[in-house]
Amino acid sequence: MANKFGSEGSVNRLKEKEKLVVLIGPTAVGKTKLSIDLAKRFNGEIISGDSMQIYKGMDIGTAKIKNIEMDGIPHHLIDIKQPDEPFSVAEFQQLVRSKITEIARNGKLPMIVGGTGLYIQSVIYDYQFSDAPSDDSFREILEKRAEAEGNEQLHHELMQVDPESAGRIHPNNVRRVIRALEIYHCSGKTVSDYQEKQVPELLYNTAIIGLMMEREQLYARINKRVDSMVEEGLLPEVEKLYKQGIKDCQSIQAIGYKELYEYFNHRVSLEEAIVQLKQNSRRYAKRQLTWFRNKMNVEWFDMSKIADSIEFEKKFTEISTYIEGKLKIKSNT
């Protein structure tokens, strides 16, 4: 059935697409344990959908899964960058789409798990702009320029007029860069302007599972998680980056790092930094939920009453049954 996120197409079209599970939800809602259990049940491999878990040495503050917690399940896109290296939506999209194909070809079920909505959306949805204006002669000029001047030059020009699209489109995806420039040239509107009116297409046969929780319970879990991070050594982890001179870069904007940098810069006390960290984490969780509800077609599951193993198993069975029906697959049990 069609909705604002687009028709998922006919059954025949879905069968041609690679199967994919996407598990999303706010921080501290319980994605890690559930993702491992689902991966075991469906012979899956997990791709991190967290834009900060890519950085080496940023383990505690990003709630990076520990090796022992993986329980033998392969994880991808963790620890692939140094903290001073940039990382874009476009690069994430390219890496994840390639990894989905690789995992599927190996007979496994790819699963994206994480909370960075824009990054995940960039992977699973595609936008068509057939109704946007076009100019064949302008496009031909850009194609010749790309050959003569290189892809980076056109991507740089797109960054000047439509930075949001430039952030999502890899410089080597010349066709999309040119199309975005063409749309702007013809209409003065950015691709993002057109996306507001577009019906995006799911590129994969996708089961998008969202975990939610009663707000006060979620906020209590977030506060407790921050306290646990501090006990586990968040302070020395951030101090090490600070002493290495890792400053003014993308990674340090992550929640858990920017607050403690204020402490190391002697702008706030440690107690004030931790209070701010908890507050920013709660606000981020609220933004995450709002974003997912507005931007993605999610099947939501309430984790508020998961107080013991019996209740967890009931919810796990409910989610597993949904995946089986949605993707037309059978579990290992």
mmCIF file of C-alpha atoms in Angstrom:
data_model
loop_
_atom_site.group_PDB
_atom_site.id
_atom_site.type_symbol
_atom_site.label_atom_id
_atom_site.label_comp_id
_atom_site.label_asym_id
_atom_site.label_seq_id
_atom_site.Cartn_x
_atom_site.Cartn_y
_atom_site.Cartn_z
ATOM 1 C CA MET A 1 0.000 0.000 0.000
ATOM 2 C CA ALA A 2 1.357 3.384 -0.960
ATOM 3 C CA ASN A 3 2.110 5.968 1.714
ATOM 4 C CA LYS A 4 4.212 9.107 2.036
ATOM 5 C CA PHE A 5 7.332 6.950 2.016
ATOM 6 C CA GLY A 6 6.419 5.386 -1.300
ATOM 7 C CA SER A 7 4.912 2.209 -2.595
ATOM 8 C CA GLU A 8 7.007 -0.829 -1.953
ATOM 9 C CA GLY A 9 6.120 -2.032 -5.419
ATOM 10 C CA SER A 10 4.635 -5.266 -6.600
ATOM 11 C CA VAL A 11 5.468 -8.611 -5.063
ATOM 12 C CA ASN A 12 7.519 -9.521 -8.106
ATOM 13 C CA ARG A 13 9.626 -6.375 -7.818
ATOM 14 C CA LEU A 14 10.270 -7.014 -4.126
ATOM 15 C CA LYS A 15 11.473 -10.528 -4.888
ATOM 16 C CA GLU A 16 14.155 -9.078 -7.118
ATOM 17 C CA LYS A 17 15.525 -6.887 -4.360
ATOM 18 C CA GLU A 18 18.022 -7.880 -1.704
ATOM 19 C CA LYS A 19 16.450 -8.546 1.678
ATOM 20 C CA LEU A 20 17.427 -6.201 4.480
ATOM 21 C CA VAL A 21 16.532 -5.721 8.133
ATOM 22 C CA VAL A 22 16.892 -2.226 9.603
ATOM 23 C CA LEU A 23 16.742 -1.929 13.387
ATOM 24 C CA ILE A 24 16.483 1.633 14.639
ATOM 25 C CA GLY A 25 15.553 3.492 17.783
ATOM 26 C CA PRO A 26 16.812 6.066 20.266
ATOM 27 C CA THR A 27 19.943 5.585 22.291
ATOM 28 C CA ALA A 28 19.644 3.187 25.272
ATOM 29 C CA VAL A 29 16.389 1.610 24.062
ATOM 30 C CA GLY A 30 17.917 -1.886 23.806
ATOM 31 C CA LYS A 31 18.972 -2.358 20.185
ATOM 32 C CA THR A 32 22.237 -4.219 20.874
ATOM 33 C CA LYS A 33 20.940 -7.373 22.574
ATOM 34 C CA LEU A 34 17.954 -7.631 20.253
ATOM 35 C CA SER A 35 20.152 -7.255 17.158
ATOM 36 C CA ILE A 36 22.424 -10.115 18.247
ATOM 37 C CA ASP A 37 19.496 -12.419 18.932
ATOM 38 C CA LEU A 38 17.886 -11.555 15.589
ATOM 39 C CA ALA A 39 21.163 -12.093 13.727
ATOM 40 C CA LYS A 40 21.474 -15.560 15.284
ATOM 41 C CA ARG A 41 17.893 -16.423 14.431
ATOM 42 C CA PHE A 42 18.087 -15.266 10.803
ATOM 43 C CA ASN A 43 21.734 -16.010 9.985
ATOM 44 C CA GLY A 44 22.503 -12.323 9.773
ATOM 45 C CA GLU A 45 25.472 -9.995 9.773
ATOM 46 C CA ILE A 46 25.272 -6.539 11.328
ATOM 47 C CA ILE A 47 26.236 -3.244 9.717
ATOM 48 C CA SER A 48 26.574 -0.381 12.177
ATOM 49 C CA GLY A 49 24.250 2.491 11.328
ATOM 50 C CA ASP A 50 25.861 4.794 13.888
ATOM 51 C CA SER A 51 27.862 7.605 12.312
ATOM 52 C CA MET A 52 30.264 7.814 15.284
ATOM 53 C CA GLN A 53 31.076 4.136 15.873
ATOM 54 C CA ILE A 54 33.265 4.266 12.771
ATOM 55 C CA TYR A 55 35.974 6.030 14.781
ATOM 56 C CA LYS A 56 38.789 4.126 16.454
ATOM 57 C CA GLY A 57 39.441 4.917 20.111
ATOM 58 C CA MET A 58 35.905 6.217 20.665
ATOM 59 C CA ASP A 59 34.405 3.156 22.277
ATOM 60 C CA ILE A 60 32.752 4.035 25.569
ATOM 61 C CA GLY A 61 31.208 7.343 24.533
ATOM 62 C CA THR A 62 29.609 5.861 21.408
ATOM 63 C CA ALA A 63 28.342 2.781 23.289
ATOM 64 C CA LYS A 64 30.263 0.627 20.825
ATOM 65 C CA ILE A 65 29.468 -3.056 21.086
ATOM 66 C CA LYS A 66 32.186 -5.091 22.815
ATOM 67 C CA ASN A 67 33.685 -8.155 21.149
ATOM 68 C CA ILE A 68 32.261 -10.438 23.816
ATOM 69 C CA GLU A 69 28.792 -8.987 23.208
ATOM 70 C CA MET A 70 29.011 -9.762 19.490
ATOM 71 C CA ASP A 71 28.855 -13.443 20.376
ATOM 72 C CA GLY A 72 30.369 -14.465 17.056
ATOM 73 C CA ILE A 73 28.099 -12.306 14.879
ATOM 74 C CA PRO A 74 30.140 -10.387 12.251
ATOM 75 C CA HIS A 75 29.901 -6.596 12.573
ATOM 76 C CA HIS A 76 30.823 -4.104 9.875
ATOM 77 C CA LEU A 77 31.646 -0.376 9.686
ATOM 78 C CA ILE A 78 33.076 -0.215 13.195
ATOM 79 C CA ASP A 79 36.586 1.204 13.792
ATOM 80 C CA ILE A 80 37.252 2.089 10.148
ATOM 81 C CA LYS A 81 38.389 5.712 10.619
ATOM 82 C CA GLN A 82 40.819 7.676 12.747
ATOM 83 C CA PRO A 83 39.156 10.341 14.934
ATOM 84 C CA ASP A 84 40.652 13.192 12.891
ATOM 85 C CA GLU A 85 39.322 11.861 9.572
ATOM 86 C CA PRO A 86 36.105 13.215 8.018
ATOM 87 C CA PHE A 87 33.211 10.935 7.158
ATOM 88 C CA SER A 88 30.270 11.889 4.962
ATOM 89 C CA VAL A 89 26.791 10.573 4.329
ATOM 90 C CA ALA A 90 27.882 9.866 0.758
ATOM 91 C CA GLU A 91 30.787 7.687 1.893
ATOM 92 C CA PHE A 92 28.548 5.860 4.346
ATOM 93 C CA GLN A 93 25.985 5.219 1.628
ATOM 94 C CA GLN A 94 28.593 3.804 -0.735
ATOM 95 C CA LEU A 95 30.188 1.562 1.905
ATOM 96 C CA VAL A 96 26.918 0.197 3.266
ATOM 97 C CA ARG A 97 25.301 -0.505 -0.093
ATOM 98 C CA SER A 98 28.417 -2.418 -1.109
ATOM 99 C CA LYS A 99 28.401 -4.335 2.186
ATOM 100 C CA ILE A 100 24.710 -5.235 1.832
ATOM 101 C CA THR A 101 25.403 -6.796 -1.556
ATOM 102 C CA GLU A 102 28.451 -8.638 -0.233
ATOM 103 C CA ILE A 103 26.594 -10.085 2.759
ATOM 104 C CA ALA A 104 23.602 -11.114 0.644
ATOM 105 C CA ARG A 105 25.820 -12.836 -1.915
ATOM 106 C CA ASN A 106 27.358 -14.864 0.896
ATOM 107 C CA GLY A 107 23.912 -16.196 1.767
ATOM 108 C CA LYS A 108 23.540 -14.113 4.925
ATOM 109 C CA LEU A 109 20.888 -11.569 5.904
ATOM 110 C CA PRO A 110 22.255 -8.000 6.073
ATOM 111 C CA MET A 111 21.048 -6.015 9.095
ATOM 112 C CA ILE A 112 21.620 -2.297 9.656
ATOM 113 C CA VAL A 113 21.514 -1.430 13.353
ATOM 114 C CA GLY A 114 21.822 2.086 14.676
ATOM 115 C CA GLY A 115 20.388 5.475 15.317
ATOM 116 C CA THR A 116 21.746 7.913 12.739
ATOM 117 C CA GLY A 117 18.597 8.441 10.706
ATOM 118 C CA LEU A 118 19.895 10.504 7.792
ATOM 119 C CA TYR A 119 22.711 8.039 7.155
ATOM 120 C CA ILE A 120 20.380 5.032 7.148
ATOM 121 C CA GLN A 121 17.803 6.814 5.005
ATOM 122 C CA SER A 122 20.478 7.616 2.419
ATOM 123 C CA VAL A 123 21.189 3.892 2.033
ATOM 124 C CA ILE A 124 17.736 2.373 1.766
ATOM 125 C CA TYR A 125 15.816 5.004 -0.200
ATOM 126 C CA ASP A 126 16.282 6.347 -3.699
ATOM 127 C CA TYR A 127 14.662 9.452 -5.100
ATOM 128 C CA GLN A 128 13.527 9.893 -8.699
ATOM 129 C CA PHE A 129 13.350 13.341 -10.284
ATOM 130 C CA SER A 130 11.688 12.654 -13.604
ATOM 131 C CA ASP A 131 9.368 15.632 -13.137
ATOM 132 C CA ALA A 132 12.224 18.033 -12.309
ATOM 133 C CA PRO A 133 13.326 20.353 -15.135
ATOM 134 C CA SER A 134 16.145 19.287 -17.413
ATOM 135 C CA ASP A 135 18.526 20.884 -19.888
ATOM 136 C CA ASP A 136 20.265 18.471 -22.252
ATOM 137 C CA SER A 137 22.820 21.004 -23.467
ATOM 138 C CA PHE A 138 23.769 22.058 -19.925
ATOM 139 C CA ARG A 139 24.098 18.434 -18.884
ATOM 140 C CA GLU A 140 26.359 17.715 -21.847
ATOM 141 C CA ILE A 141 28.581 20.635 -20.881
ATOM 142 C CA LEU A 142 28.899 19.290 -17.334
ATOM 143 C CA GLU A 143 29.703 15.794 -18.607
ATOM 144 C CA LYS A 144 32.541 17.170 -20.724
ATOM 145 C CA ARG A 145 33.784 19.261 -17.807
ATOM 146 C CA ALA A 146 33.793 16.191 -15.569
ATOM 147 C CA GLU A 147 36.042 14.413 -18.040
ATOM 148 C CA ALA A 148 38.354 17.399 -18.407
ATOM 149 C CA GLU A 149 38.424 18.815 -14.877
ATOM 150 C CA GLY A 150 37.582 15.777 -12.744
ATOM 151 C CA ASN A 151 34.710 14.762 -10.532
ATOM 152 C CA GLU A 152 35.835 16.753 -7.508
ATOM 153 C CA GLN A 153 35.433 20.092 -9.257
ATOM 154 C CA LEU A 154 31.763 19.512 -10.055
ATOM 155 C CA HIS A 155 31.142 18.174 -6.571
ATOM 156 C CA HIS A 156 32.750 21.325 -5.144
ATOM 157 C CA GLU A 157 30.384 23.464 -7.212
ATOM 158 C CA LEU A 158 27.415 21.473 -5.956
ATOM 159 C CA MET A 159 28.619 22.044 -2.403
ATOM 160 C CA GLN A 160 28.375 25.795 -3.005
ATOM 161 C CA VAL A 161 24.737 25.776 -4.135
ATOM 162 C CA ASP A 162 23.306 22.659 -2.462
ATOM 163 C CA PRO A 163 25.501 21.529 0.453
ATOM 164 C CA GLU A 164 22.883 19.089 1.759
ATOM 165 C CA SER A 165 22.813 17.123 -1.501
ATOM 166 C CA ALA A 166 26.592 17.351 -1.842
ATOM 167 C CA GLY A 167 26.895 15.760 1.581
ATOM 168 C CA ARG A 168 24.765 12.817 0.459
ATOM 169 C CA ILE A 169 26.217 12.316 -3.027
ATOM 170 C CA HIS A 170 29.670 10.826 -3.413
ATOM 171 C CA PRO A 171 31.965 12.844 -5.735
ATOM 172 C CA ASN A 172 32.441 9.748 -7.919
ATOM 173 C CA ASN A 173 28.699 9.482 -8.528
ATOM 174 C CA VAL A 174 29.028 11.943 -11.384
ATOM 175 C CA ARG A 175 25.590 11.250 -12.817
ATOM 176 C CA ARG A 176 23.827 12.319 -9.609
ATOM 177 C CA VAL A 177 26.128 15.305 -9.078
ATOM 178 C CA ILE A 178 25.357 16.531 -12.594
ATOM 179 C CA ARG A 179 21.626 15.947 -12.165
ATOM 180 C CA ALA A 180 21.612 17.976 -8.937
ATOM 181 C CA LEU A 181 23.478 20.835 -10.634
ATOM 182 C CA GLU A 182 21.120 20.612 -13.604
ATOM 183 C CA ILE A 183 18.040 20.881 -11.390
ATOM 184 C CA TYR A 184 19.481 23.926 -9.646
ATOM 185 C CA HIS A 185 20.510 25.497 -12.958
ATOM 186 C CA CYS A 186 17.032 25.103 -14.437
ATOM 187 C CA SER A 187 14.891 25.980 -11.449
ATOM 188 C CA GLY A 188 16.974 27.661 -8.786
ATOM 189 C CA LYS A 189 15.774 24.914 -6.433
ATOM 190 C CA THR A 190 17.915 22.330 -4.701
ATOM 191 C CA VAL A 191 17.403 18.582 -4.863
ATOM 192 C CA SER A 192 16.259 18.788 -1.242
ATOM 193 C CA ASP A 193 13.476 21.169 -2.313
ATOM 194 C CA TYR A 194 12.267 18.562 -4.789
ATOM 195 C CA GLN A 195 12.662 15.711 -2.325
ATOM 196 C CA GLU A 196 9.981 17.240 -0.137
ATOM 197 C CA LYS A 197 7.490 16.461 -2.915
ATOM 198 C CA GLN A 198 8.997 13.180 -4.036
ATOM 199 C CA VAL A 199 7.858 9.648 -3.293
ATOM 200 C CA PRO A 200 11.084 7.791 -2.446
ATOM 201 C CA GLU A 201 11.560 4.194 -3.524
ATOM 202 C CA LEU A 202 12.910 1.500 -1.236
ATOM 203 C CA LEU A 203 15.965 -0.009 -2.888
ATOM 204 C CA TYR A 204 15.735 -3.199 -0.841
ATOM 205 C CA ASN A 205 13.076 -5.624 0.338
ATOM 206 C CA THR A 206 13.237 -4.008 3.745
ATOM 207 C CA ALA A 207 11.807 -4.693 7.187
ATOM 208 C CA ILE A 208 12.285 -1.470 9.167
ATOM 209 C CA ILE A 209 11.880 -2.170 12.878
ATOM 210 C CA GLY A 210 11.742 0.661 15.384
ATOM 211 C CA LEU A 211 12.135 0.252 19.136
ATOM 212 C CA MET A 212 10.478 2.769 21.411
ATOM 213 C CA MET A 213 9.935 3.131 25.136
ATOM 214 C CA GLU A 214 7.876 5.207 27.549
ATOM 215 C CA ARG A 215 9.675 8.541 27.809
ATOM 216 C CA GLU A 216 10.454 8.626 31.526
ATOM 217 C CA GLN A 217 11.723 5.058 31.428
ATOM 218 C CA LEU A 218 13.912 5.808 28.420
ATOM 219 C CA TYR A 219 15.315 8.948 30.045
ATOM 220 C CA ALA A 220 16.117 6.998 33.212
ATOM 221 C CA ARG A 221 17.965 4.399 31.114
ATOM 222 C CA ILE A 222 19.908 7.154 29.358
ATOM 223 C CA ASN A 223 20.949 8.726 32.665
ATOM 224 C CA LYS A 224 22.006 5.332 33.986
ATOM 225 C CA ARG A 225 23.971 4.624 30.813
ATOM 226 C CA VAL A 226 25.903 7.877 31.163
ATOM 227 C CA ASP A 227 26.780 7.006 34.770
ATOM 228 C CA SER A 228 27.962 3.576 33.601
ATOM 229 C CA MET A 229 30.081 5.157 30.864
ATOM 230 C CA VAL A 230 31.789 7.366 33.420
ATOM 231 C CA GLU A 231 32.458 4.345 35.640
ATOM 232 C CA GLU A 232 33.847 2.381 32.675
ATOM 233 C CA GLY A 233 36.390 5.076 31.852
ATOM 234 C CA LEU A 234 34.775 7.662 29.583
ATOM 235 C CA LEU A 235 36.826 10.447 31.131
ATOM 236 C CA PRO A 236 40.278 8.967 30.310
ATOM 237 C CA GLU A 237 38.999 7.950 26.858
ATOM 238 C CA VAL A 238 38.099 11.548 26.026
ATOM 239 C CA GLU A 239 41.194 12.929 27.773
ATOM 240 C CA LYS A 240 43.407 10.773 25.541
ATOM 241 C CA LEU A 241 41.841 12.291 22.423
ATOM 242 C CA TYR A 242 42.150 15.764 23.925
ATOM 243 C CA LYS A 243 45.856 15.308 24.674
ATOM 244 C CA GLN A 244 46.428 13.938 21.172
ATOM 245 C CA GLY A 245 45.240 17.282 19.837
ATOM 246 C CA ILE A 246 42.091 15.878 18.228
ATOM 247 C CA LYS A 247 40.106 19.118 18.046
ATOM 248 C CA ASP A 248 37.810 20.988 15.675
ATOM 249 C CA CYS A 249 36.863 17.849 13.781
ATOM 250 C CA GLN A 250 33.705 15.893 13.112
ATOM 251 C CA SER A 251 34.255 13.119 15.648
ATOM 252 C CA ILE A 252 34.527 15.432 18.655
ATOM 253 C CA GLN A 253 31.071 16.843 17.955
ATOM 254 C CA ALA A 254 29.667 13.521 19.184
ATOM 255 C CA ILE A 255 27.638 13.611 22.380
ATOM 256 C CA GLY A 256 29.848 12.435 25.219
ATOM 257 C CA TYR A 257 32.943 14.051 23.777
ATOM 258 C CA LYS A 258 32.040 17.688 23.170
ATOM 259 C CA GLU A 259 30.703 18.029 26.738
ATOM 260 C CA LEU A 260 33.877 16.649 28.315
ATOM 261 C CA TYR A 261 36.025 18.807 26.040
ATOM 262 C CA GLU A 262 34.352 21.771 27.754
ATOM 263 C CA TYR A 263 35.596 20.346 31.046
ATOM 264 C CA PHE A 264 39.130 19.824 29.775
ATOM 265 C CA ASN A 265 39.073 23.377 28.416
ATOM 266 C CA HIS A 266 38.241 24.529 31.978
ATOM 267 C CA ARG A 267 34.935 26.066 30.929
ATOM 268 C CA VAL A 268 32.751 23.896 33.180
ATOM 269 C CA SER A 269 33.203 21.579 36.152
ATOM 270 C CA LEU A 270 33.140 17.806 35.694
ATOM 271 C CA GLU A 271 29.755 17.643 37.409
ATOM 272 C CA GLU A 272 28.360 20.280 35.041
ATOM 273 C CA ALA A 273 29.763 18.439 32.017
ATOM 274 C CA ILE A 274 28.091 15.176 33.054
ATOM 275 C CA VAL A 275 24.759 16.923 33.670
ATOM 276 C CA GLN A 276 25.026 18.472 30.203
ATOM 277 C CA LEU A 277 25.942 15.112 28.708
ATOM 278 C CA LYS A 278 22.820 13.516 30.158
ATOM 279 C CA GLN A 279 20.632 16.384 28.993
ATOM 280 C CA ASN A 280 22.056 16.342 25.470
ATOM 281 C CA SER A 281 21.614 12.559 25.294
ATOM 282 C CA ARG A 282 17.951 12.840 26.293
ATOM 283 C CA ARG A 283 17.347 15.599 23.768
ATOM 284 C CA TYR A 284 19.058 13.589 21.064
ATOM 285 C CA ALA A 285 16.862 10.578 21.807
ATOM 286 C CA LYS A 286 13.780 12.759 21.408
ATOM 287 C CA ARG A 287 15.075 14.126 18.087
ATOM 288 C CA GLN A 288 15.840 10.606 16.890
ATOM 289 C CA LEU A 289 12.284 9.431 17.515
ATOM 290 C CA THR A 290 10.799 12.482 15.825
ATOM 291 C CA TRP A 291 13.062 12.048 12.810
ATOM 292 C CA PHE A 292 12.301 8.341 12.363
ATOM 293 C CA ARG A 293 8.560 8.914 12.645
ATOM 294 C CA ASN A 294 8.593 11.675 10.040
ATOM 295 C CA LYS A 295 11.137 10.353 7.574
ATOM 296 C CA MET A 296 10.881 6.557 7.484
ATOM 297 C CA ASN A 297 8.132 3.948 7.237
ATOM 298 C CA VAL A 298 8.775 2.117 10.520
ATOM 299 C CA GLU A 299 7.034 -0.784 12.247
ATOM 300 C CA TRP A 300 7.253 0.227 15.913
ATOM 301 C CA PHE A 301 7.613 -2.095 18.904
ATOM 302 C CA ASP A 302 7.231 -0.866 22.479
ATOM 303 C CA MET A 303 10.019 -2.095 24.761
ATOM 304 C CA SER A 304 8.687 -0.398 27.914
ATOM 305 C CA LYS A 305 7.506 -3.555 29.652
ATOM 306 C CA ILE A 306 10.575 -5.697 28.991
ATOM 307 C CA ALA A 307 11.343 -6.253 32.665
ATOM 308 C CA ASP A 308 12.450 -9.875 32.540
ATOM 309 C CA SER A 309 13.616 -12.584 30.135
ATOM 310 C CA ILE A 310 10.106 -13.956 29.625
ATOM 311 C CA GLU A 311 8.762 -10.587 28.472
ATOM 312 C CA PHE A 312 11.813 -10.071 26.266
ATOM 313 C CA GLU A 313 11.252 -13.440 24.600
ATOM 314 C CA LYS A 314 7.638 -12.523 23.873
ATOM 315 C CA LYS A 315 8.726 -9.282 22.204
ATOM 316 C CA PHE A 316 11.554 -11.051 20.387
ATOM 317 C CA THR A 317 9.089 -13.603 19.000
ATOM 318 C CA GLU A 318 6.735 -10.814 17.935
ATOM 319 C CA ILE A 319 9.503 -8.998 16.058
ATOM 320 C CA SER A 320 10.834 -12.220 14.517
ATOM 321 C CA THR A 321 7.366 -13.109 13.258
ATOM 322 C CA TYR A 322 7.090 -9.669 11.665
ATOM 323 C CA ILE A 323 10.432 -10.135 9.866
ATOM 324 C CA GLU A 324 9.430 -13.575 8.620
ATOM 325 C CA GLY A 325 6.189 -12.243 7.189
ATOM 326 C CA LYS A 326 7.649 -9.050 5.777
ATOM 327 C CA LEU A 327 10.649 -10.611 4.051
ATOM 328 C CA LYS A 328 9.094 -14.035 3.380
ATOM 329 C CA ILE A 329 11.964 -15.837 5.096
ATOM 330 C CA LYS A 330 12.271 -18.549 7.722
ATOM 331 C CA SER A 331 14.318 -18.410 10.888
ATOM 332 C CA ASN A 332 16.919 -20.941 12.050
ATOM 333 C CA THR A 333 14.598 -22.141 14.828
#
